[in-house]
Short mmCIF file of N, CA, C and O in Angstrom, two decimals:
data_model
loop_
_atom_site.label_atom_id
_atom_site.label_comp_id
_atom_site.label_asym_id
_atom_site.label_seq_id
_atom_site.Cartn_x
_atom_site.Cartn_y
_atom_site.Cartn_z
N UNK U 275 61.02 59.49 124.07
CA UNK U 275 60.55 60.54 124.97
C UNK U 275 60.30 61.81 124.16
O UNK U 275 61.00 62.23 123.25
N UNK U 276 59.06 62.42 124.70
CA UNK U 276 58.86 63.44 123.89
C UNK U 276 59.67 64.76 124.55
O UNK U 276 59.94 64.99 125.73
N UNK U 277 60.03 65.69 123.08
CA UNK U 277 60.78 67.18 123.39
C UNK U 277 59.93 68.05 124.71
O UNK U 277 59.41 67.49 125.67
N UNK U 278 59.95 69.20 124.53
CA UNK U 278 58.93 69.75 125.27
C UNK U 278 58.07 70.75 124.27
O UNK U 278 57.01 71.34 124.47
N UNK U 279 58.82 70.70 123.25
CA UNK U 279 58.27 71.49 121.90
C UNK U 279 56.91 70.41 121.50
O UNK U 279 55.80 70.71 121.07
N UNK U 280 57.51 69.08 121.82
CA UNK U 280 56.52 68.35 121.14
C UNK U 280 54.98 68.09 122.30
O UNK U 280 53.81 67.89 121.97
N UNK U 281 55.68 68.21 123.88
CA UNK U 281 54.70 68.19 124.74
C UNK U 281 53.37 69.66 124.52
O UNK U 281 52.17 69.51 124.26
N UNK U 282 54.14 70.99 124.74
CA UNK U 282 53.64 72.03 124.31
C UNK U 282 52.89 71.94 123.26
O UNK U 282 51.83 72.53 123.45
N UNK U 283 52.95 71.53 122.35
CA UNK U 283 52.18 71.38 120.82
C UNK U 283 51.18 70.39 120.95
O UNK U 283 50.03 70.49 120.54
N UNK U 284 51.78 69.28 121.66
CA UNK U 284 50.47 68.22 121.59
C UNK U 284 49.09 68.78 123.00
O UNK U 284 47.87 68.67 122.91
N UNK U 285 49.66 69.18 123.81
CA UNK U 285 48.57 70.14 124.79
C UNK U 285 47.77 70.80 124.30
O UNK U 285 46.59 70.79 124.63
N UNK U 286 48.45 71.77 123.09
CA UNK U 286 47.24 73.09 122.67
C UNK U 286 46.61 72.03 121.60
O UNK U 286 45.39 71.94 121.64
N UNK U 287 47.21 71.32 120.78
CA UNK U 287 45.83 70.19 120.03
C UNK U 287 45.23 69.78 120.99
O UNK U 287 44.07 69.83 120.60
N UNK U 288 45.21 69.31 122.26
CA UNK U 288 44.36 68.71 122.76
C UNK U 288 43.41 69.68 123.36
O UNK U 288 42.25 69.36 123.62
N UNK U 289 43.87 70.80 123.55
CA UNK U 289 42.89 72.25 124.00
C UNK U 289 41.82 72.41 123.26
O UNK U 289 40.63 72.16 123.47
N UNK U 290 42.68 73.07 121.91
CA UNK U 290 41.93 72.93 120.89
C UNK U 290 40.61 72.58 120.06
O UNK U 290 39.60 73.05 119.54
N UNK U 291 41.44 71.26 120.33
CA UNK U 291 40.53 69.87 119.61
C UNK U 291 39.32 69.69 120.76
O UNK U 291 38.19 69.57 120.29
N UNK U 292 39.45 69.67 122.05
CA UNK U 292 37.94 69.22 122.91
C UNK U 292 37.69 70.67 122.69
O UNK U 292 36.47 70.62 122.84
N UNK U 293 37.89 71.65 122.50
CA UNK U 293 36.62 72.61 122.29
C UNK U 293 36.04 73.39 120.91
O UNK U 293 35.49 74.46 120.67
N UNK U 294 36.63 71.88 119.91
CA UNK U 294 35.99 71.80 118.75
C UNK U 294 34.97 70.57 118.36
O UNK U 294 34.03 70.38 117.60
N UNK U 295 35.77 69.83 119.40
CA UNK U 295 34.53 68.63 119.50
C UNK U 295 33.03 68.77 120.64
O UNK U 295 31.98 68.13 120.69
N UNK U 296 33.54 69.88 121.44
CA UNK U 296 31.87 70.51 122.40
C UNK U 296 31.53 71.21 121.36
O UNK U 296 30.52 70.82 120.77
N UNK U 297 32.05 72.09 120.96
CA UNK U 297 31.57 73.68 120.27
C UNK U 297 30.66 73.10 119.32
O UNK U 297 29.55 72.56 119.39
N UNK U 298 31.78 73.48 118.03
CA UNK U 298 31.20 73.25 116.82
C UNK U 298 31.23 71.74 116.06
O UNK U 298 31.02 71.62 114.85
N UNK U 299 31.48 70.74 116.85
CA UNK U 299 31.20 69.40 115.78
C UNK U 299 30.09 68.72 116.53
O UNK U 299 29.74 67.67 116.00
N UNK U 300 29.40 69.07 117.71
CA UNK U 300 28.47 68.13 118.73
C UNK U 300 27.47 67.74 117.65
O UNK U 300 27.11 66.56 117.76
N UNK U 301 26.96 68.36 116.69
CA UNK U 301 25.50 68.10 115.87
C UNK U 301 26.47 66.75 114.96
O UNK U 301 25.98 66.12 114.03
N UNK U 302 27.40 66.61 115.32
CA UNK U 302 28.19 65.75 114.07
C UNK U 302 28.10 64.10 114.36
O UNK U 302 28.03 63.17 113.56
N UNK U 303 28.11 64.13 116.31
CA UNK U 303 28.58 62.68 116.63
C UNK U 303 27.05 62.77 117.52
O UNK U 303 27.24 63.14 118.68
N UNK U 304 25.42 62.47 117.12
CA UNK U 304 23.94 62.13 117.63
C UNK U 304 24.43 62.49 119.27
O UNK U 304 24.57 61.53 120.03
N UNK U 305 24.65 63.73 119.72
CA UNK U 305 24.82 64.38 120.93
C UNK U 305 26.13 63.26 121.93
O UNK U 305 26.26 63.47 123.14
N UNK U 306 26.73 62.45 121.42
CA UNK U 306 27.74 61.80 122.31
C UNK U 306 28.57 62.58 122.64
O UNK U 306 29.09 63.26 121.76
N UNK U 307 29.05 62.76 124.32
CA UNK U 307 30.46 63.12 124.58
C UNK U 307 31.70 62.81 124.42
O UNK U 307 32.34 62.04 125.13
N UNK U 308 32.22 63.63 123.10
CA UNK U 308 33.53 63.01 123.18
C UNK U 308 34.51 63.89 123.93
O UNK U 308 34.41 65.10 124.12
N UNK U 309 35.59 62.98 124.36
CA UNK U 309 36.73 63.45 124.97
C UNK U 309 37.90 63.41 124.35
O UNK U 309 38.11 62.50 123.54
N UNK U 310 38.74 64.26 124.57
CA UNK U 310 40.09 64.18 123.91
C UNK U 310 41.21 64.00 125.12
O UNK U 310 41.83 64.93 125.64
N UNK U 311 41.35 62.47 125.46
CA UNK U 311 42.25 62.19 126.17
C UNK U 311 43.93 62.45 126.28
O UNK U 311 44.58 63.04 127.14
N UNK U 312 44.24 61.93 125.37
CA UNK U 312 45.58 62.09 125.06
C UNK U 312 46.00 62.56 123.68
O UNK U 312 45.21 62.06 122.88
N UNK U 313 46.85 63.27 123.08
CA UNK U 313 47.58 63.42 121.89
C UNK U 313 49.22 63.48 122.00
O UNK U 313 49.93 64.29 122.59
N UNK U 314 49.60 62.20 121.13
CA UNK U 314 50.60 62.45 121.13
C UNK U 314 51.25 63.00 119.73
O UNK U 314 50.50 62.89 118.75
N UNK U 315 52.67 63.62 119.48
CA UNK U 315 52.81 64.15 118.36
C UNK U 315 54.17 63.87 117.89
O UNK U 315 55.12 63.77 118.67
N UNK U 316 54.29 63.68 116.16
CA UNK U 316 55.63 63.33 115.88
C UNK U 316 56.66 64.39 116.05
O UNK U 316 56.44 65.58 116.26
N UNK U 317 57.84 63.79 115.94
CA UNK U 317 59.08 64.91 116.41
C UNK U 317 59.00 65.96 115.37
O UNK U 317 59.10 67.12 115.78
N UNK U 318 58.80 65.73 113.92
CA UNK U 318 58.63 66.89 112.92
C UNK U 318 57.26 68.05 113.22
O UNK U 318 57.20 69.19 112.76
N UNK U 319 56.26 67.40 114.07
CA UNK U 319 55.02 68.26 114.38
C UNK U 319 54.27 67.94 113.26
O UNK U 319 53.62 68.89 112.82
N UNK U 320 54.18 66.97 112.71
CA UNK U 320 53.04 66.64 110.79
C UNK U 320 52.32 65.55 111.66
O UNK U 320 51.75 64.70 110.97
N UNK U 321 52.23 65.41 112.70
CA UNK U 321 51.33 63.56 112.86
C UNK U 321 50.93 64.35 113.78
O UNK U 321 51.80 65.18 114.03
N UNK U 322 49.89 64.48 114.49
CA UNK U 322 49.11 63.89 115.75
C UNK U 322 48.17 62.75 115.78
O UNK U 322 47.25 62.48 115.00
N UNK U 323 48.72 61.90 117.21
CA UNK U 323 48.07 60.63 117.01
C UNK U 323 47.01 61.01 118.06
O UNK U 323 47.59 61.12 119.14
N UNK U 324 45.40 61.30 118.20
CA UNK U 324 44.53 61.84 119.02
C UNK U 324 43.65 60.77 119.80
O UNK U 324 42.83 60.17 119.11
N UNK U 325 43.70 60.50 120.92
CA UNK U 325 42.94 59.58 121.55
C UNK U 325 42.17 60.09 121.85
O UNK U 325 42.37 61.20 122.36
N UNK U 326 40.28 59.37 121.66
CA UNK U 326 39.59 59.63 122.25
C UNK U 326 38.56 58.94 123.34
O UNK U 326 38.34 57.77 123.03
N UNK U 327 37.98 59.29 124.34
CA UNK U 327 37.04 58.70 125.01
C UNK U 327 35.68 59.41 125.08
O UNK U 327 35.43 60.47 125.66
N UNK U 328 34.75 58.57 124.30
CA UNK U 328 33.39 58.45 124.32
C UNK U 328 32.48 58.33 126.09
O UNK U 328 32.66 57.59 127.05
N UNK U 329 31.66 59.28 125.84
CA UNK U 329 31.22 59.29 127.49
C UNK U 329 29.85 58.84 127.41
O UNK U 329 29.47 57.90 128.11
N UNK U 330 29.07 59.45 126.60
CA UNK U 330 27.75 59.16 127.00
C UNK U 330 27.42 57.89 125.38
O UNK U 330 27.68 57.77 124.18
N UNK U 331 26.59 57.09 126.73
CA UNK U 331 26.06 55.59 125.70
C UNK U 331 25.89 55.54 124.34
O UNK U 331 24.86 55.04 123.89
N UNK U 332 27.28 56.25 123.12
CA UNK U 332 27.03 55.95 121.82
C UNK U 332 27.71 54.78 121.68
O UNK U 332 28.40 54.41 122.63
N UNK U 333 27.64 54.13 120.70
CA UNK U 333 28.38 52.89 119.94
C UNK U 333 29.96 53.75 119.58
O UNK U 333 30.10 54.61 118.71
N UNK U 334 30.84 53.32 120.35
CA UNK U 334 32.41 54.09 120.25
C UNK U 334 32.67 53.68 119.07
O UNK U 334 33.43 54.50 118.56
N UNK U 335 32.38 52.62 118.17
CA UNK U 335 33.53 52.14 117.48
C UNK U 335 32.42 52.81 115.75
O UNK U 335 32.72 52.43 114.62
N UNK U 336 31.48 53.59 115.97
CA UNK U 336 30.46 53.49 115.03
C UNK U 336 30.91 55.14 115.41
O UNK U 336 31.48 55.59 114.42
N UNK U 337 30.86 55.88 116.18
CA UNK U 337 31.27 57.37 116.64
C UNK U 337 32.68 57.54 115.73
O UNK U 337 32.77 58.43 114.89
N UNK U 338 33.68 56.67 115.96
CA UNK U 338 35.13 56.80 115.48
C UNK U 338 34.98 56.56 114.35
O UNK U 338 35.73 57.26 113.67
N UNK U 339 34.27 55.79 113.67
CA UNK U 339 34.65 55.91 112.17
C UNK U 339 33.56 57.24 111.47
O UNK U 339 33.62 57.56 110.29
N UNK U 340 32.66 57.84 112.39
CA UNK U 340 32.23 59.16 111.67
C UNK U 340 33.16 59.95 111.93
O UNK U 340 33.40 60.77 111.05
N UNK U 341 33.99 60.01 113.17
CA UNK U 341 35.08 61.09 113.12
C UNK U 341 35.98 61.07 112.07
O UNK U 341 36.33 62.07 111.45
N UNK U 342 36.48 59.57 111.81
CA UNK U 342 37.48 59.40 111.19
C UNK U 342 36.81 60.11 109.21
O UNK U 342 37.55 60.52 108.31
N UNK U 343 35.33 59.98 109.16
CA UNK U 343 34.90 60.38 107.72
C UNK U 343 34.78 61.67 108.07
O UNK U 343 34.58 62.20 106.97
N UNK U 344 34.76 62.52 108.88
CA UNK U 344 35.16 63.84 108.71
C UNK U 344 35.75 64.76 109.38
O UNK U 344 35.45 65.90 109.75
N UNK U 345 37.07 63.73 109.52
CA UNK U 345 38.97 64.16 109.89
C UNK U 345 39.11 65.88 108.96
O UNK U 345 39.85 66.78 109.35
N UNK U 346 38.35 65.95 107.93
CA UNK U 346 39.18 66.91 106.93
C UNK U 346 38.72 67.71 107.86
O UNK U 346 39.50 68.39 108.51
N UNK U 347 37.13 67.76 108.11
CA UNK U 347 36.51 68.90 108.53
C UNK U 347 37.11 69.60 110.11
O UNK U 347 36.97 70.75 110.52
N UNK U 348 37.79 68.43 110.77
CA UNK U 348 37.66 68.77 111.87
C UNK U 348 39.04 69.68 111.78
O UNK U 348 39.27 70.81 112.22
N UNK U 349 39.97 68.63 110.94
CA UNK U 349 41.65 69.45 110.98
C UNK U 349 41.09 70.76 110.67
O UNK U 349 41.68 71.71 111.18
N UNK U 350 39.94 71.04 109.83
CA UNK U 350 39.60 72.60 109.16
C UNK U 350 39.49 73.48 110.19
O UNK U 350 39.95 74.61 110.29
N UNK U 351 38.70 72.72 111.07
CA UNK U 351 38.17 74.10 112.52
C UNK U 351 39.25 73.92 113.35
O UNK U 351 39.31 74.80 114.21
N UNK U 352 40.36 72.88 113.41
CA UNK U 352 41.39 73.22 114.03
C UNK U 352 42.79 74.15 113.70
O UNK U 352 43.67 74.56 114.46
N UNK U 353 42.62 74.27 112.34
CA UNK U 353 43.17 74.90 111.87
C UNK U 353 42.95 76.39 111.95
O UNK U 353 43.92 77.12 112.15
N UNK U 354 41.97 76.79 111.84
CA UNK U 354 41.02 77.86 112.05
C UNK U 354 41.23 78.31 113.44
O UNK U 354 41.47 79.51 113.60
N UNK U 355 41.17 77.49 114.51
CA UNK U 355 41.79 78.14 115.87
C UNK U 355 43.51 78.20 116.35
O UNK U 355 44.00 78.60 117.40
N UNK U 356 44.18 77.64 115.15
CA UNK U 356 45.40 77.78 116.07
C UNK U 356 46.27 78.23 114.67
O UNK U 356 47.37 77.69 114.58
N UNK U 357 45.99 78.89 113.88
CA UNK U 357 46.88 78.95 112.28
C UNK U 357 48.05 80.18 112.60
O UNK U 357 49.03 80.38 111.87
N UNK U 358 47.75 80.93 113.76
CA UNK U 358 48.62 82.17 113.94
C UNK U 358 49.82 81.56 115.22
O UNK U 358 50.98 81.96 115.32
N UNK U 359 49.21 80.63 116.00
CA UNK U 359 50.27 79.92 116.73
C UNK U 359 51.39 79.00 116.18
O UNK U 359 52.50 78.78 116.66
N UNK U 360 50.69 78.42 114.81
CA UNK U 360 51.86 77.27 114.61
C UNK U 360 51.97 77.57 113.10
O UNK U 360 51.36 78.45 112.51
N UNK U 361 52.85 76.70 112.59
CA UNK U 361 53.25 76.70 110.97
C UNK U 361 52.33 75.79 110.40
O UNK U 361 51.32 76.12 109.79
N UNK U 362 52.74 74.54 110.65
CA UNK U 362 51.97 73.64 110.37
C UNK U 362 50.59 73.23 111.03
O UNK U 362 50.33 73.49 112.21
N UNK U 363 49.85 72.67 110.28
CA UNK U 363 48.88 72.00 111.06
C UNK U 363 49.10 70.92 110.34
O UNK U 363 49.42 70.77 109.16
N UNK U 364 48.79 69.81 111.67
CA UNK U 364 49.14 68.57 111.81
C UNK U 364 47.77 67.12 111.28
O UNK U 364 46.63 66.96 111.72
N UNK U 365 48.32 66.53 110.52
CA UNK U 365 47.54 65.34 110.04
C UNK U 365 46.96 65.23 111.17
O UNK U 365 47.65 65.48 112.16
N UNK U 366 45.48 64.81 111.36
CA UNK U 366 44.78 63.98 112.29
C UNK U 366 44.61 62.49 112.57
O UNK U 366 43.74 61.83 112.00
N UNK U 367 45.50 61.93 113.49
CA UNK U 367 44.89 60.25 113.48
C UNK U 367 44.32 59.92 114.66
O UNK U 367 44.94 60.00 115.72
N UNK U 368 42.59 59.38 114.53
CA UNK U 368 42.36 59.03 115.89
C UNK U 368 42.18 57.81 116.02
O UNK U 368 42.06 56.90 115.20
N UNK U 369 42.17 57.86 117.21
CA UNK U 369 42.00 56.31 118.49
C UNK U 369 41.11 56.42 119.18
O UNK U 369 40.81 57.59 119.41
N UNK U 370 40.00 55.06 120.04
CA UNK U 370 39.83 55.08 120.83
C UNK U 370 40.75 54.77 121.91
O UNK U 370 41.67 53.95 121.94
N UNK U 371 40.30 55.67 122.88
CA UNK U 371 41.42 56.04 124.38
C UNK U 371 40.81 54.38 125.12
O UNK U 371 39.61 54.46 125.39
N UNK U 372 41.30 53.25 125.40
CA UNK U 372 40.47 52.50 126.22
C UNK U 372 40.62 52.10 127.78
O UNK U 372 40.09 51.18 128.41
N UNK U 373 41.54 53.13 128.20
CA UNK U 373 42.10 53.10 129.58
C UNK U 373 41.35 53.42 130.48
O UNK U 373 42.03 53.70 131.47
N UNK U 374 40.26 53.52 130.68
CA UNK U 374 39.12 53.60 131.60
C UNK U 374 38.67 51.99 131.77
O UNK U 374 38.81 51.29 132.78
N UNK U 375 37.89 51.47 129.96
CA UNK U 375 37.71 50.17 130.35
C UNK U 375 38.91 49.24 131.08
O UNK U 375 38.67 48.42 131.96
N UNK U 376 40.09 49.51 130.60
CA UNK U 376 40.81 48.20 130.96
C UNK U 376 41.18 48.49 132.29
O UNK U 376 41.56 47.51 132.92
N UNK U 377 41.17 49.32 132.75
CA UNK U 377 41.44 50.09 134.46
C UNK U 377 40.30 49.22 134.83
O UNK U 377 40.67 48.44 135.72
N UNK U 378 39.01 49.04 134.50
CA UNK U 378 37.99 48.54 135.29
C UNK U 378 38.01 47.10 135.33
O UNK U 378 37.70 46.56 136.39
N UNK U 379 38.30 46.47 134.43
CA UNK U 379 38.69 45.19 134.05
C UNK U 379 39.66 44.61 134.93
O UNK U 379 39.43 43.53 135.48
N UNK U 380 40.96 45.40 135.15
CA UNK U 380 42.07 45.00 136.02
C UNK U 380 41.42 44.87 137.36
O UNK U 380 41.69 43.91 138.08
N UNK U 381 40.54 45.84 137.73
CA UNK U 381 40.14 46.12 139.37
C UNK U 381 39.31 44.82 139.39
O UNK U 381 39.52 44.08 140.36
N UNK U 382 38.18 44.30 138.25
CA UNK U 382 37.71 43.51 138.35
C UNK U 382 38.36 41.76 138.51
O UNK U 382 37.75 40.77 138.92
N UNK U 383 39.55 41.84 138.10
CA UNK U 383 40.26 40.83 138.08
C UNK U 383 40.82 40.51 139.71
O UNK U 383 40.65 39.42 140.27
N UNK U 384 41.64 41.92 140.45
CA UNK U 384 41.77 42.25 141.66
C UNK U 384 40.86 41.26 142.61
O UNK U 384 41.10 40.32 143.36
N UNK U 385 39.60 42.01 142.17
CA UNK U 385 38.76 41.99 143.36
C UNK U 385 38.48 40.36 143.25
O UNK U 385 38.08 39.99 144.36
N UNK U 386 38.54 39.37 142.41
CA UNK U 386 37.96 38.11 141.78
C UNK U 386 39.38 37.43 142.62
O UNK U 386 39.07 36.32 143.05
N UNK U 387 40.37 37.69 142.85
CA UNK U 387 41.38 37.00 143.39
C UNK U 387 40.99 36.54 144.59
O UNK U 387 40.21 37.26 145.21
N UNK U 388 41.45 35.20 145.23
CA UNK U 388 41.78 34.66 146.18
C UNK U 388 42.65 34.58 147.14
O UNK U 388 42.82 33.42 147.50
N UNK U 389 43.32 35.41 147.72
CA UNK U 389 44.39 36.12 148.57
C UNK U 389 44.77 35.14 149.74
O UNK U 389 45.41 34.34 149.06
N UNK U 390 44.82 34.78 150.66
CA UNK U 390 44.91 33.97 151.58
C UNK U 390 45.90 34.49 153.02
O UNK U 390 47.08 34.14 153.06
N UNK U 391 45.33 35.27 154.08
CA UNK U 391 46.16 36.22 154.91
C UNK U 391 47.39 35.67 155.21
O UNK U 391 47.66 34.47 155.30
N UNK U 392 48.09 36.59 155.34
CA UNK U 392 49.91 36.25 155.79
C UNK U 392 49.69 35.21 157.38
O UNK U 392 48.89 35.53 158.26
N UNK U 393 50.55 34.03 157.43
CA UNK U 393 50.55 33.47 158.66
C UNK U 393 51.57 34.68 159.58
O UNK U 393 52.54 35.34 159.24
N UNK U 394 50.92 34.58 160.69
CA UNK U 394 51.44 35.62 161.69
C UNK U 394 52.94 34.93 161.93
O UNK U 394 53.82 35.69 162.33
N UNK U 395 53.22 33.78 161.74
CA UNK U 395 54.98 33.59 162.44
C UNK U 395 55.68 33.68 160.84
O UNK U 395 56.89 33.47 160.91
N UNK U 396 55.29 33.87 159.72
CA UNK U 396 55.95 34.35 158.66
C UNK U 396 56.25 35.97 158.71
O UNK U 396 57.26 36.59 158.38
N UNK U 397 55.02 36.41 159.21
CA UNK U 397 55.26 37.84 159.36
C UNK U 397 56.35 38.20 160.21
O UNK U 397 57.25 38.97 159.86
N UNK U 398 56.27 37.63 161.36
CA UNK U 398 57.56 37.59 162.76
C UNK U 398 58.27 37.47 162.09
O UNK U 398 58.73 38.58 161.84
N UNK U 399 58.79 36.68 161.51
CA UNK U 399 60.28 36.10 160.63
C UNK U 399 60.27 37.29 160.06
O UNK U 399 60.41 38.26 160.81
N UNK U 400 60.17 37.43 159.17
CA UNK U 400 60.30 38.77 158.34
C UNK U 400 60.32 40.08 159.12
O UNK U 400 60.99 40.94 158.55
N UNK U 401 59.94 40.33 159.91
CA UNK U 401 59.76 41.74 160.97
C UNK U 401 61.61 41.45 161.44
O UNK U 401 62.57 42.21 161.48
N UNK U 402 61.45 40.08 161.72
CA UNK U 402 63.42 40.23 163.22
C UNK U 402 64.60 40.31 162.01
O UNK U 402 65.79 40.31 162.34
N UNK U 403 64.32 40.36 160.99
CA UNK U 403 65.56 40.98 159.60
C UNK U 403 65.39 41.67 159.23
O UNK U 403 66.14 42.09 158.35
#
């Protein structure tokens, strides 16, 4: 479980970080929206692990490895917005976030089920206990 030092810290990276990925890195990823879903952060504050979700129709897994070739640059402009708040600035590791797809996947599985309604004198039984 995270501190609240570590919740607080991983929030303003995630502040941060999506309004370094609108601002100043958009010319970086051929106009794709990225999102900065989640960050989580180690107990020392040296790791953030940064999830992201891709919005508009780029190739995610071709987007993440340009982020990942210019991690230096980005820790740079993040550094640049938060160097008077914190001591450290924190290694960058990203992810794709994929909890949208697999949310849709599950519903799709849902809806594909075969259910079969409750018999009404099972229900009775169960209602008189």
């Amino acid at each position: 479980m995270e501190s609240k030092r570590q919740q607080k810290f991983a929030k303003l990276i995630q502040k941060e970080l999506a309004e370094v990925f609108q601002r100043e890195c958009s010319h970086l990823f051929q106009g794709a929206y990225v999102s900065v879903s989640v960050v989580r952060v180690s107990p020392d504050l040296g790791v953030a692990k940064v999830y992201l979700s891709v919005l508009v129709g780029a190739n995610a897994k071709e987007l993440l490895q340009e982020i990942k070739v210019n991690t230096k640059t980005i820790r740079h402009l993040l550094a640049q917005r938060i160097k008077n708040q914190v001591r450290v600035i924190p290694e960058l590791i990203f992810y794709l976030d994929d909890t949208a797809e697999y949310a849709a996947r599950m519903d799709e599985l849902f809806s594909g089920l075969d259910i079969p309604p409750a018999d009404k004198e099972d229900s009775e039984t169960e209602e008189e206990k």
